[in-house]
Amino acid sequence: MSEPASIKPASFPPWAAADATNFRNAMHFVMGMGMPVDAAAQVAFHWHAVTSTTAAKDSLGVPFSPTATVTTTPSVALRVPYFVEWIEVAGTTTRLGVVVPARVRVWLLDDDYDDVKTADYLVIDGEKYLRHLEEPSYAIFDVGVHCITFIAENER
Amino acid sequence: MRHRSRHLHATFLDLTISGLTTLGWITSPVIFGTTPVTIVDYQPDVRGVAIAPNTVAVTLGDAPADSDEELGGQSGGLRSGFYPIFFDAYMVEESLSLAMCDDIRQLFDLKIGQVVDHATGTPDPQVQYQVEEMFGPEEPASLGSAEQFKKNWRVMRAGVRVYYQT
């Protein structure tokens, strides 16, 4: 089945005196205003370390031979401009017995989103949050906006 | 055999892939005109992976303690271990899930063979399996993450006994 054509209206109208590049720069500035001074307190996007082996292995990449050579490539963390909302643990239980954990919602502009959209988790102030879900994306004319939710790994 | 459960799991994964390929589920044109089936060795919802039909997941269940098959089994004799193996079929239609379960029963019911040591790629004649029982198709218990697939999600459960020499 082929995708229907886009029905999105045209980009920034002439009367708006703006364009996508200037808008992104302005948004990055505003995002920066709200970031903590301490770098460790800023959001950092992380990827899991990648392991590889030439020996026979399963779907997780773990070799069947306990003496097989495994190469581990550590990942590099990345910081990009963002807005963040922290949602406290709900303190209630669902009928399945699962407590709704603390979450962070991170808003990203399109070019920054492309750099971190595959991140496995993020770290804020030493707390680790695992990727949970991505909301449907939207835009402000030519500038795409994305929102990803991460849930806290450890709940006290 | 060291790490016996891993090798047993991988053996049954390989048998499932080869068997379903022969039965026409993997290579286009696929039987019933459906999309080719993907076979994985994990339950997608447990690993946080989206369930995309058509998928068959081959996983191990909880294994009880091993037992002696002869007097003195623990001292150079014959022993056995029992392993439940689950085949979760997530198909686009319920009737396809049922057909898949029936084919899995045909592939494994009452079958015997050698467990393949996947570290070397060769069957181990000292470690053999026998499929003692096949249950299913079963309708799985209601789980929040798989609710949307409940109507098309069926499970086959094999009881496999592995015999080995100590």
PDB file of C-alpha atoms in Angstrom:
ATOM      1  CA  MET A   1       0.000   0.000   0.000  1.00  0.00           C
ATOM      2  CA  SER A   2       1.550   3.353  -1.018  1.00  0.00           C
ATOM      3  CA  GLU A   3       1.653   6.231   1.472  1.00  0.00           C
ATOM      4  CA  PRO A   4      -0.773   9.099   0.784  1.00  0.00           C
ATOM      5  CA  ALA A   5       0.759  12.461  -0.089  1.00  0.00           C
ATOM      6  CA  SER A   6       1.560  15.004   2.623  1.00  0.00           C
ATOM      7  CA  ILE A   7      -1.103  17.556   3.430  1.00  0.00           C
ATOM      8  CA  LYS A   8       1.234  19.786   5.414  1.00  0.00           C
ATOM      9  CA  PRO A   9       0.905  23.528   4.602  1.00  0.00           C
ATOM     10  CA  ALA A  10       3.825  25.539   3.259  1.00  0.00           C
ATOM     11  CA  SER A  11       6.797  26.661   5.352  1.00  0.00           C
ATOM     12  CA  PHE A  12       7.122  29.844   7.374  1.00  0.00           C
ATOM     13  CA  PRO A  13       4.895  32.449   5.703  1.00  0.00           C
ATOM     14  CA  PRO A  14       6.584  35.618   4.449  1.00  0.00           C
ATOM     15  CA  TRP A  15       4.895  37.727   7.125  1.00  0.00           C
ATOM     16  CA  ALA A  16       6.479  35.652   9.926  1.00  0.00           C
ATOM     17  CA  ALA A  17       9.935  37.166   9.298  1.00  0.00           C
ATOM     18  CA  ALA A  18      11.558  33.893  10.226  1.00  0.00           C
ATOM     19  CA  ASP A  19      12.940  30.769   8.653  1.00  0.00           C
ATOM     20  CA  ALA A  20      13.743  27.296   9.848  1.00  0.00           C
ATOM     21  CA  THR A  21      17.396  28.003  10.549  1.00  0.00           C
ATOM     22  CA  ASN A  22      16.744  31.111  12.627  1.00  0.00           C
ATOM     23  CA  PHE A  23      13.950  29.361  14.462  1.00  0.00           C
ATOM     24  CA  ARG A  24      16.204  26.451  15.378  1.00  0.00           C
ATOM     25  CA  ASN A  25      18.912  28.806  16.574  1.00  0.00           C
ATOM     26  CA  ALA A  26      16.407  30.636  18.729  1.00  0.00           C
ATOM     27  CA  MET A  27      15.055  27.405  20.188  1.00  0.00           C
ATOM     28  CA  HIS A  28      18.564  26.128  20.912  1.00  0.00           C
ATOM     29  CA  PHE A  29      19.253  29.367  22.779  1.00  0.00           C
ATOM     30  CA  VAL A  30      16.125  28.995  24.886  1.00  0.00           C
ATOM     31  CA  MET A  31      16.938  25.336  25.567  1.00  0.00           C
ATOM     32  CA  GLY A  32      20.401  26.350  26.690  1.00  0.00           C
ATOM     33  CA  MET A  33      18.966  28.917  29.097  1.00  0.00           C
ATOM     34  CA  GLY A  34      17.153  26.173  30.979  1.00  0.00           C
ATOM     35  CA  MET A  35      20.040  23.702  31.183  1.00  0.00           C
ATOM     36  CA  PRO A  36      21.846  23.204  34.508  1.00  0.00           C
ATOM     37  CA  VAL A  37      25.252  24.833  34.841  1.00  0.00           C
ATOM     38  CA  ASP A  38      26.814  21.555  35.957  1.00  0.00           C
ATOM     39  CA  ALA A  39      27.430  19.397  32.877  1.00  0.00           C
ATOM     40  CA  ALA A  40      26.815  16.204  34.845  1.00  0.00           C
ATOM     41  CA  ALA A  41      23.298  17.443  35.554  1.00  0.00           C
ATOM     42  CA  GLN A  42      22.544  17.906  31.873  1.00  0.00           C
ATOM     43  CA  VAL A  43      20.935  15.158  29.818  1.00  0.00           C
ATOM     44  CA  ALA A  44      23.446  12.823  28.167  1.00  0.00           C
ATOM     45  CA  PHE A  45      22.307  10.245  25.634  1.00  0.00           C
ATOM     46  CA  HIS A  46      24.036   6.866  25.815  1.00  0.00           C
ATOM     47  CA  TRP A  47      24.270   3.763  23.662  1.00  0.00           C
ATOM     48  CA  HIS A  48      24.963   0.234  24.953  1.00  0.00           C
ATOM     49  CA  ALA A  49      28.449  -1.092  24.358  1.00  0.00           C
ATOM     50  CA  VAL A  50      28.659  -3.235  21.234  1.00  0.00           C
ATOM     51  CA  THR A  51      30.147  -6.723  21.448  1.00  0.00           C
ATOM     52  CA  SER A  52      31.211  -8.778  18.460  1.00  0.00           C
ATOM     53  CA  THR A  53      32.682 -12.197  17.863  1.00  0.00           C
ATOM     54  CA  THR A  54      33.482 -14.348  14.849  1.00  0.00           C
ATOM     55  CA  ALA A  55      32.484 -17.530  16.701  1.00  0.00           C
ATOM     56  CA  ALA A  56      29.031 -19.127  16.496  1.00  0.00           C
ATOM     57  CA  LYS A  57      26.662 -17.021  18.593  1.00  0.00           C
ATOM     58  CA  ASP A  58      23.011 -16.576  19.540  1.00  0.00           C
ATOM     59  CA  SER A  59      20.686 -13.657  18.794  1.00  0.00           C
ATOM     60  CA  LEU A  60      22.232 -11.595  21.609  1.00  0.00           C
ATOM     61  CA  GLY A  61      25.688 -12.019  20.132  1.00  0.00           C
ATOM     62  CA  VAL A  62      26.842 -14.233  23.013  1.00  0.00           C
ATOM     63  CA  PRO A  63      29.148 -16.983  21.655  1.00  0.00           C
ATOM     64  CA  PHE A  64      28.398 -20.636  22.389  1.00  0.00           C
ATOM     65  CA  SER A  65      32.024 -21.377  23.184  1.00  0.00           C
ATOM     66  CA  PRO A  66      33.025 -19.992  26.600  1.00  0.00           C
ATOM     67  CA  THR A  67      36.576 -19.428  25.322  1.00  0.00           C
ATOM     68  CA  ALA A  68      35.635 -17.530  22.164  1.00  0.00           C
ATOM     69  CA  THR A  69      37.240 -14.131  21.656  1.00  0.00           C
ATOM     70  CA  VAL A  70      34.782 -11.280  22.203  1.00  0.00           C
ATOM     71  CA  THR A  71      35.546  -7.711  21.213  1.00  0.00           C
ATOM     72  CA  THR A  72      33.762  -4.964  23.137  1.00  0.00           C
ATOM     73  CA  THR A  73      33.446  -1.509  21.649  1.00  0.00           C
ATOM     74  CA  PRO A  74      32.372   1.024  24.277  1.00  0.00           C
ATOM     75  CA  SER A  75      29.813   3.570  23.162  1.00  0.00           C
ATOM     76  CA  VAL A  76      30.211   7.322  23.344  1.00  0.00           C
ATOM     77  CA  ALA A  77      27.713   9.538  25.136  1.00  0.00           C
ATOM     78  CA  LEU A  78      26.305  12.578  23.385  1.00  0.00           C
ATOM     79  CA  ARG A  79      24.692  15.823  24.488  1.00  0.00           C
ATOM     80  CA  VAL A  80      22.321  17.839  22.302  1.00  0.00           C
ATOM     81  CA  PRO A  81      19.975  20.755  23.048  1.00  0.00           C
ATOM     82  CA  TYR A  82      16.728  19.627  24.674  1.00  0.00           C
ATOM     83  CA  PHE A  83      13.705  20.458  26.782  1.00  0.00           C
ATOM     84  CA  VAL A  84      12.996  17.997  29.583  1.00  0.00           C
ATOM     85  CA  GLU A  85      10.015  17.288  31.794  1.00  0.00           C
ATOM     86  CA  TRP A  86      10.392  15.039  34.845  1.00  0.00           C
ATOM     87  CA  ILE A  87       7.364  13.083  35.996  1.00  0.00           C
ATOM     88  CA  GLU A  88       7.525  11.672  39.521  1.00  0.00           C
ATOM     89  CA  VAL A  89       6.752   8.027  40.271  1.00  0.00           C
ATOM     90  CA  ALA A  90       2.973   7.682  40.492  1.00  0.00           C
ATOM     91  CA  GLY A  91       2.991   5.655  43.696  1.00  0.00           C
ATOM     92  CA  THR A  92       0.133   3.523  42.512  1.00  0.00           C
ATOM     93  CA  THR A  93      -0.016  -0.004  41.241  1.00  0.00           C
ATOM     94  CA  THR A  94      -1.744  -1.250  38.157  1.00  0.00           C
ATOM     95  CA  ARG A  95      -3.837  -4.409  38.201  1.00  0.00           C
ATOM     96  CA  LEU A  96      -0.737  -6.254  37.014  1.00  0.00           C
ATOM     97  CA  GLY A  97       1.171  -5.116  40.104  1.00  0.00           C
ATOM     98  CA  VAL A  98       3.569  -2.795  38.319  1.00  0.00           C
ATOM     99  CA  VAL A  99       4.340   0.565  39.888  1.00  0.00           C
ATOM    100  CA  VAL A 100       4.419   3.352  37.333  1.00  0.00           C
ATOM    101  CA  PRO A 101       8.068   4.498  37.495  1.00  0.00           C
ATOM    102  CA  ALA A 102       9.482   7.999  37.334  1.00  0.00           C
ATOM    103  CA  ARG A 103       9.843   9.242  33.773  1.00  0.00           C
ATOM    104  CA  VAL A 104      11.438  11.997  31.796  1.00  0.00           C
ATOM    105  CA  ARG A 105      10.030  13.361  28.556  1.00  0.00           C
ATOM    106  CA  VAL A 106      12.646  14.885  26.300  1.00  0.00           C
ATOM    107  CA  TRP A 107      11.784  17.244  23.446  1.00  0.00           C
ATOM    108  CA  LEU A 108      14.234  17.511  20.584  1.00  0.00           C
ATOM    109  CA  LEU A 109      14.376  19.457  17.349  1.00  0.00           C
ATOM    110  CA  ASP A 110      14.688  17.449  14.164  1.00  0.00           C
ATOM    111  CA  ASP A 111      18.414  17.818  13.505  1.00  0.00           C
ATOM    112  CA  ASP A 112      19.294  16.981  17.091  1.00  0.00           C
ATOM    113  CA  TYR A 113      16.784  14.128  17.123  1.00  0.00           C
ATOM    114  CA  ASP A 114      18.580  12.515  14.175  1.00  0.00           C
ATOM    115  CA  ASP A 115      21.766  12.361  16.256  1.00  0.00           C
ATOM    116  CA  VAL A 116      20.219  10.669  19.299  1.00  0.00           C
ATOM    117  CA  LYS A 117      17.098   8.857  18.102  1.00  0.00           C
ATOM    118  CA  THR A 118      18.753   5.447  18.487  1.00  0.00           C
ATOM    119  CA  ALA A 119      20.028   6.095  22.025  1.00  0.00           C
ATOM    120  CA  ASP A 120      19.388   3.238  24.448  1.00  0.00           C
ATOM    121  CA  TYR A 121      19.232   5.309  27.612  1.00  0.00           C
ATOM    122  CA  LEU A 122      20.057   8.713  29.049  1.00  0.00           C
ATOM    123  CA  VAL A 123      21.714   9.836  32.252  1.00  0.00           C
ATOM    124  CA  ILE A 124      20.738  12.894  34.273  1.00  0.00           C
ATOM    125  CA  ASP A 125      22.553  13.677  37.489  1.00  0.00           C
ATOM    126  CA  GLY A 126      23.791  10.102  37.674  1.00  0.00           C
ATOM    127  CA  GLU A 127      20.318   8.645  37.310  1.00  0.00           C
ATOM    128  CA  LYS A 128      19.774   6.276  34.414  1.00  0.00           C
ATOM    129  CA  TYR A 129      16.579   6.350  32.383  1.00  0.00           C
ATOM    130  CA  LEU A 130      15.809   3.659  29.807  1.00  0.00           C
ATOM    131  CA  ARG A 131      14.172   4.404  26.481  1.00  0.00           C
ATOM    132  CA  HIS A 132      10.481   3.645  26.758  1.00  0.00           C
ATOM    133  CA  LEU A 133       8.477   5.087  23.867  1.00  0.00           C
ATOM    134  CA  GLU A 134       8.392   7.827  21.278  1.00  0.00           C
ATOM    135  CA  GLU A 135       5.321   9.979  20.799  1.00  0.00           C
ATOM    136  CA  PRO A 136       4.048  10.807  17.321  1.00  0.00           C
ATOM    137  CA  SER A 137       6.183  13.632  15.989  1.00  0.00           C
ATOM    138  CA  TYR A 138       4.923  17.057  14.953  1.00  0.00           C
ATOM    139  CA  ALA A 139       6.426  20.249  13.624  1.00  0.00           C
ATOM    140  CA  ILE A 140       6.443  24.015  13.634  1.00  0.00           C
ATOM    141  CA  PHE A 141       6.363  24.626   9.898  1.00  0.00           C
ATOM    142  CA  ASP A 142       9.708  23.297   8.599  1.00  0.00           C
ATOM    143  CA  VAL A 143      11.137  22.420  11.986  1.00  0.00           C
ATOM    144  CA  GLY A 144      10.334  18.947  13.225  1.00  0.00           C
ATOM    145  CA  VAL A 145       9.731  18.328  16.915  1.00  0.00           C
ATOM    146  CA  HIS A 146      10.117  14.948  18.589  1.00  0.00           C
ATOM    147  CA  CYS A 147       9.314  13.753  22.106  1.00  0.00           C
ATOM    148  CA  ILE A 148      10.791  10.593  23.627  1.00  0.00           C
ATOM    149  CA  THR A 149       9.924   9.176  27.047  1.00  0.00           C
ATOM    150  CA  PHE A 150      12.517   7.436  29.194  1.00  0.00           C
ATOM    151  CA  ILE A 151      11.714   5.584  32.418  1.00  0.00           C
ATOM    152  CA  ALA A 152      13.875   5.384  35.529  1.00  0.00           C
ATOM    153  CA  GLU A 153      15.912   2.188  35.794  1.00  0.00           C
ATOM    154  CA  ASN A 154      16.019   2.106  39.594  1.00  0.00           C
ATOM    155  CA  GLU A 155      13.064   3.010  41.745  1.00  0.00           C
ATOM    156  CA  ARG A 156      13.381   3.440  45.482  1.00  0.00           C
TER     157      ARG A 156
ATOM    158  CA  MET B   1      27.994 -31.056  27.554  1.00  0.00           C
ATOM    159  CA  ARG B   2      28.663 -27.675  29.101  1.00  0.00           C
ATOM    160  CA  HIS B   3      25.858 -25.089  28.863  1.00  0.00           C
ATOM    161  CA  ARG B   4      23.471 -27.804  27.788  1.00  0.00           C
ATOM    162  CA  SER B   5      20.344 -25.642  27.879  1.00  0.00           C
ATOM    163  CA  ARG B   6      21.843 -23.100  25.472  1.00  0.00           C
ATOM    164  CA  HIS B   7      22.794 -25.799  22.985  1.00  0.00           C
ATOM    165  CA  LEU B   8      19.388 -27.472  23.302  1.00  0.00           C
ATOM    166  CA  HIS B   9      17.674 -24.127  22.732  1.00  0.00           C
ATOM    167  CA  ALA B  10      19.789 -23.416  19.660  1.00  0.00           C
ATOM    168  CA  THR B  11      19.228 -26.957  18.347  1.00  0.00           C
ATOM    169  CA  PHE B  12      15.484 -26.560  18.454  1.00  0.00           C
ATOM    170  CA  LEU B  13      15.738 -23.091  16.922  1.00  0.00           C
ATOM    171  CA  ASP B  14      17.686 -24.551  13.990  1.00  0.00           C
ATOM    172  CA  LEU B  15      15.207 -27.425  13.627  1.00  0.00           C
ATOM    173  CA  THR B  16      12.304 -24.977  13.629  1.00  0.00           C
ATOM    174  CA  ILE B  17      13.904 -22.855  10.921  1.00  0.00           C
ATOM    175  CA  SER B  18      14.746 -25.804   8.687  1.00  0.00           C
ATOM    176  CA  GLY B  19      11.396 -27.511   9.274  1.00  0.00           C
ATOM    177  CA  LEU B  20       9.248 -24.459   8.623  1.00  0.00           C
ATOM    178  CA  THR B  21      11.316 -23.659   5.539  1.00  0.00           C
ATOM    179  CA  THR B  22      10.516 -27.110   4.172  1.00  0.00           C
ATOM    180  CA  LEU B  23       6.834 -26.622   4.994  1.00  0.00           C
ATOM    181  CA  GLY B  24       6.736 -23.347   3.030  1.00  0.00           C
ATOM    182  CA  TRP B  25       6.555 -20.679   5.727  1.00  0.00           C
ATOM    183  CA  ILE B  26       9.873 -18.898   5.202  1.00  0.00           C
ATOM    184  CA  THR B  27      10.679 -18.475   1.534  1.00  0.00           C
ATOM    185  CA  SER B  28       8.392 -16.636  -0.858  1.00  0.00           C
ATOM    186  CA  PRO B  29       5.892 -17.582  -2.157  1.00  0.00           C
ATOM    187  CA  VAL B  30       4.714 -18.442   1.366  1.00  0.00           C
ATOM    188  CA  ILE B  31       1.801 -20.827   1.905  1.00  0.00           C
ATOM    189  CA  PHE B  32      -1.631 -19.248   2.432  1.00  0.00           C
ATOM    190  CA  GLY B  33      -0.309 -16.178   0.570  1.00  0.00           C
ATOM    191  CA  THR B  34       0.913 -14.602   3.801  1.00  0.00           C
ATOM    192  CA  THR B  35       4.180 -12.786   4.493  1.00  0.00           C
ATOM    193  CA  PRO B  36       7.327 -14.821   5.282  1.00  0.00           C
ATOM    194  CA  VAL B  37       7.610 -15.876   8.905  1.00  0.00           C
ATOM    195  CA  THR B  38      10.442 -14.596  11.103  1.00  0.00           C
ATOM    196  CA  ILE B  39      11.761 -17.043  13.691  1.00  0.00           C
ATOM    197  CA  VAL B  40      13.472 -15.697  16.809  1.00  0.00           C
ATOM    198  CA  ASP B  41      14.986 -17.248  19.931  1.00  0.00           C
ATOM    199  CA  TYR B  42      13.393 -14.838  22.414  1.00  0.00           C
ATOM    200  CA  GLN B  43       9.946 -13.546  23.349  1.00  0.00           C
ATOM    201  CA  PRO B  44       9.762 -10.090  21.747  1.00  0.00           C
ATOM    202  CA  ASP B  45       7.691  -8.457  24.486  1.00  0.00           C
ATOM    203  CA  VAL B  46      10.070  -9.694  27.201  1.00  0.00           C
ATOM    204  CA  ARG B  47      13.011  -8.121  25.425  1.00  0.00           C
ATOM    205  CA  GLY B  48      11.116  -4.921  24.721  1.00  0.00           C
ATOM    206  CA  VAL B  49      11.022  -5.557  20.990  1.00  0.00           C
ATOM    207  CA  ALA B  50       7.871  -4.791  19.040  1.00  0.00           C
ATOM    208  CA  ILE B  51       5.959  -7.934  18.034  1.00  0.00           C
ATOM    209  CA  ALA B  52       5.656  -7.943  14.273  1.00  0.00           C
ATOM    210  CA  PRO B  53       3.547 -10.721  12.802  1.00  0.00           C
ATOM    211  CA  ASN B  54       4.284 -13.135  11.323  1.00  0.00           C
ATOM    212  CA  THR B  55       6.752 -14.242  14.027  1.00  0.00           C
ATOM    213  CA  VAL B  56       7.503 -17.514  15.803  1.00  0.00           C
ATOM    214  CA  ALA B  57       9.479 -17.365  19.038  1.00  0.00           C
ATOM    215  CA  VAL B  58      11.297 -20.465  20.313  1.00  0.00           C
ATOM    216  CA  THR B  59      12.136 -20.254  24.026  1.00  0.00           C
ATOM    217  CA  LEU B  60      13.006 -22.493  26.975  1.00  0.00           C
ATOM    218  CA  GLY B  61      10.785 -22.820  30.005  1.00  0.00           C
ATOM    219  CA  ASP B  62      11.645 -23.630  33.624  1.00  0.00           C
ATOM    220  CA  ALA B  63      13.542 -26.911  33.892  1.00  0.00           C
ATOM    221  CA  PRO B  64      13.196 -29.173  36.956  1.00  0.00           C
ATOM    222  CA  ALA B  65      16.049 -31.112  38.549  1.00  0.00           C
ATOM    223  CA  ASP B  66      17.806 -33.828  36.544  1.00  0.00           C
ATOM    224  CA  SER B  67      17.078 -37.455  37.431  1.00  0.00           C
ATOM    225  CA  ASP B  68      18.831 -40.822  37.229  1.00  0.00           C
ATOM    226  CA  GLU B  69      17.781 -43.098  34.406  1.00  0.00           C
ATOM    227  CA  GLU B  70      19.601 -46.090  35.874  1.00  0.00           C
ATOM    228  CA  LEU B  71      21.044 -47.150  39.200  1.00  0.00           C
ATOM    229  CA  GLY B  72      24.298 -45.292  39.709  1.00  0.00           C
ATOM    230  CA  GLY B  73      23.403 -42.698  37.129  1.00  0.00           C
ATOM    231  CA  GLN B  74      25.312 -40.022  38.982  1.00  0.00           C
ATOM    232  CA  SER B  75      28.522 -42.077  38.790  1.00  0.00           C
ATOM    233  CA  GLY B  76      29.168 -42.640  35.120  1.00  0.00           C
ATOM    234  CA  GLY B  77      25.680 -43.764  34.258  1.00  0.00           C
ATOM    235  CA  LEU B  78      22.683 -42.403  32.370  1.00  0.00           C
ATOM    236  CA  ARG B  79      20.812 -39.319  33.579  1.00  0.00           C
ATOM    237  CA  SER B  80      18.203 -37.083  32.047  1.00  0.00           C
ATOM    238  CA  GLY B  81      16.925 -33.539  32.285  1.00  0.00           C
ATOM    239  CA  PHE B  82      13.467 -32.301  31.300  1.00  0.00           C
ATOM    240  CA  TYR B  83      13.004 -29.039  29.397  1.00  0.00           C
ATOM    241  CA  PRO B  84       9.769 -27.335  28.357  1.00  0.00           C
ATOM    242  CA  ILE B  85      10.215 -25.598  25.027  1.00  0.00           C
ATOM    243  CA  PHE B  86       7.692 -22.978  23.964  1.00  0.00           C
ATOM    244  CA  PHE B  87       6.800 -22.042  20.414  1.00  0.00           C
ATOM    245  CA  ASP B  88       4.902 -18.736  20.420  1.00  0.00           C
ATOM    246  CA  ALA B  89       3.163 -18.046  17.121  1.00  0.00           C
ATOM    247  CA  TYR B  90       2.242 -14.406  16.453  1.00  0.00           C
ATOM    248  CA  MET B  91       0.484 -14.428  13.075  1.00  0.00           C
ATOM    249  CA  VAL B  92      -1.633 -11.918  11.169  1.00  0.00           C
ATOM    250  CA  GLU B  93      -4.713 -14.122  11.437  1.00  0.00           C
ATOM    251  CA  GLU B  94      -5.906 -16.597  14.054  1.00  0.00           C
ATOM    252  CA  SER B  95      -6.315 -19.355  11.498  1.00  0.00           C
ATOM    253  CA  LEU B  96      -2.680 -18.913  10.481  1.00  0.00           C
ATOM    254  CA  SER B  97      -1.618 -19.211  14.107  1.00  0.00           C
ATOM    255  CA  LEU B  98      -3.521 -22.475  14.371  1.00  0.00           C
ATOM    256  CA  ALA B  99      -1.999 -23.755  11.128  1.00  0.00           C
ATOM    257  CA  MET B 100       1.472 -22.827  12.361  1.00  0.00           C
ATOM    258  CA  CYS B 101       0.902 -24.672  15.636  1.00  0.00           C
ATOM    259  CA  ASP B 102      -0.255 -27.752  13.768  1.00  0.00           C
ATOM    260  CA  ASP B 103       2.878 -27.714  11.624  1.00  0.00           C
ATOM    261  CA  ILE B 104       5.079 -27.325  14.699  1.00  0.00           C
ATOM    262  CA  ARG B 105       3.374 -30.347  16.227  1.00  0.00           C
ATOM    263  CA  GLN B 106       4.078 -32.282  13.031  1.00  0.00           C
ATOM    264  CA  LEU B 107       7.742 -31.257  13.142  1.00  0.00           C
ATOM    265  CA  PHE B 108       8.464 -32.275  16.705  1.00  0.00           C
ATOM    266  CA  ASP B 109       5.892 -34.699  18.106  1.00  0.00           C
ATOM    267  CA  LEU B 110       7.651 -37.886  19.348  1.00  0.00           C
ATOM    268  CA  LYS B 111      10.897 -36.933  17.575  1.00  0.00           C
ATOM    269  CA  ILE B 112      14.343 -37.954  18.825  1.00  0.00           C
ATOM    270  CA  GLY B 113      17.790 -36.665  17.919  1.00  0.00           C
ATOM    271  CA  GLN B 114      21.188 -35.462  19.088  1.00  0.00           C
ATOM    272  CA  VAL B 115      21.762 -32.076  20.663  1.00  0.00           C
ATOM    273  CA  VAL B 116      24.128 -30.008  18.536  1.00  0.00           C
ATOM    274  CA  ASP B 117      27.114 -28.465  20.314  1.00  0.00           C
ATOM    275  CA  HIS B 118      26.975 -25.012  18.742  1.00  0.00           C
ATOM    276  CA  ALA B 119      30.477 -24.172  19.875  1.00  0.00           C
ATOM    277  CA  THR B 120      31.763 -26.763  17.384  1.00  0.00           C
ATOM    278  CA  GLY B 121      28.725 -27.059  15.120  1.00  0.00           C
ATOM    279  CA  THR B 122      28.567 -30.846  15.463  1.00  0.00           C
ATOM    280  CA  PRO B 123      25.923 -33.109  17.049  1.00  0.00           C
ATOM    281  CA  ASP B 124      27.000 -34.614  20.345  1.00  0.00           C
ATOM    282  CA  PRO B 125      26.273 -38.369  20.336  1.00  0.00           C
ATOM    283  CA  GLN B 126      26.534 -38.381  24.145  1.00  0.00           C
ATOM    284  CA  VAL B 127      23.620 -35.971  24.528  1.00  0.00           C
ATOM    285  CA  GLN B 128      20.318 -36.969  22.938  1.00  0.00           C
ATOM    286  CA  TYR B 129      16.822 -35.577  23.173  1.00  0.00           C
ATOM    287  CA  GLN B 130      13.368 -37.073  22.959  1.00  0.00           C
ATOM    288  CA  VAL B 131      10.193 -35.040  22.549  1.00  0.00           C
ATOM    289  CA  GLU B 132       7.925 -36.773  25.048  1.00  0.00           C
ATOM    290  CA  GLU B 133       4.832 -34.624  24.638  1.00  0.00           C
ATOM    291  CA  MET B 134       3.386 -31.743  22.643  1.00  0.00           C
ATOM    292  CA  PHE B 135       0.653 -29.507  24.070  1.00  0.00           C
ATOM    293  CA  GLY B 136      -1.325 -27.005  22.103  1.00  0.00           C
ATOM    294  CA  PRO B 137      -2.430 -24.890  20.396  1.00  0.00           C
ATOM    295  CA  GLU B 138      -2.911 -23.077  23.697  1.00  0.00           C
ATOM    296  CA  GLU B 139      -4.349 -19.636  24.227  1.00  0.00           C
ATOM    297  CA  PRO B 140      -1.876 -17.755  26.447  1.00  0.00           C
ATOM    298  CA  ALA B 141      -2.807 -16.016  29.693  1.00  0.00           C
ATOM    299  CA  SER B 142      -3.779 -12.381  29.384  1.00  0.00           C
ATOM    300  CA  LEU B 143      -0.716 -10.099  29.604  1.00  0.00           C
ATOM    301  CA  GLY B 144      -0.906  -6.349  29.229  1.00  0.00           C
ATOM    302  CA  SER B 145       1.937  -6.008  26.718  1.00  0.00           C
ATOM    303  CA  ALA B 146       0.532  -8.621  24.362  1.00  0.00           C
ATOM    304  CA  GLU B 147      -3.124  -7.713  24.709  1.00  0.00           C
ATOM    305  CA  GLN B 148      -3.430  -6.585  21.152  1.00  0.00           C
ATOM    306  CA  PHE B 149      -2.150  -9.910  19.880  1.00  0.00           C
ATOM    307  CA  LYS B 150      -4.153 -12.112  22.163  1.00  0.00           C
ATOM    308  CA  LYS B 151      -6.588 -13.200  19.507  1.00  0.00           C
ATOM    309  CA  ASN B 152      -3.788 -14.166  17.089  1.00  0.00           C
ATOM    310  CA  TRP B 153      -1.256 -15.444  19.648  1.00  0.00           C
ATOM    311  CA  ARG B 154      -1.101 -19.179  20.127  1.00  0.00           C
ATOM    312  CA  VAL B 155       1.457 -21.328  21.944  1.00  0.00           C
ATOM    313  CA  MET B 156       2.759 -24.835  21.441  1.00  0.00           C
ATOM    314  CA  ARG B 157       4.570 -26.423  24.382  1.00  0.00           C
ATOM    315  CA  ALA B 158       6.975 -29.323  23.913  1.00  0.00           C
ATOM    316  CA  GLY B 159       8.181 -31.500  26.788  1.00  0.00           C
ATOM    317  CA  VAL B 160      11.728 -32.528  25.824  1.00  0.00           C
ATOM    318  CA  ARG B 161      13.850 -34.988  27.782  1.00  0.00           C
ATOM    319  CA  VAL B 162      17.599 -34.822  27.297  1.00  0.00           C
ATOM    320  CA  TYR B 163      19.601 -37.964  28.052  1.00  0.00           C
ATOM    321  CA  TYR B 164      23.298 -37.755  28.840  1.00  0.00           C
ATOM    322  CA  GLN B 165      26.123 -39.787  30.312  1.00  0.00           C
ATOM    323  CA  THR B 166      27.823 -38.489  33.459  1.00  0.00           C
TER     324      THR B 166
END
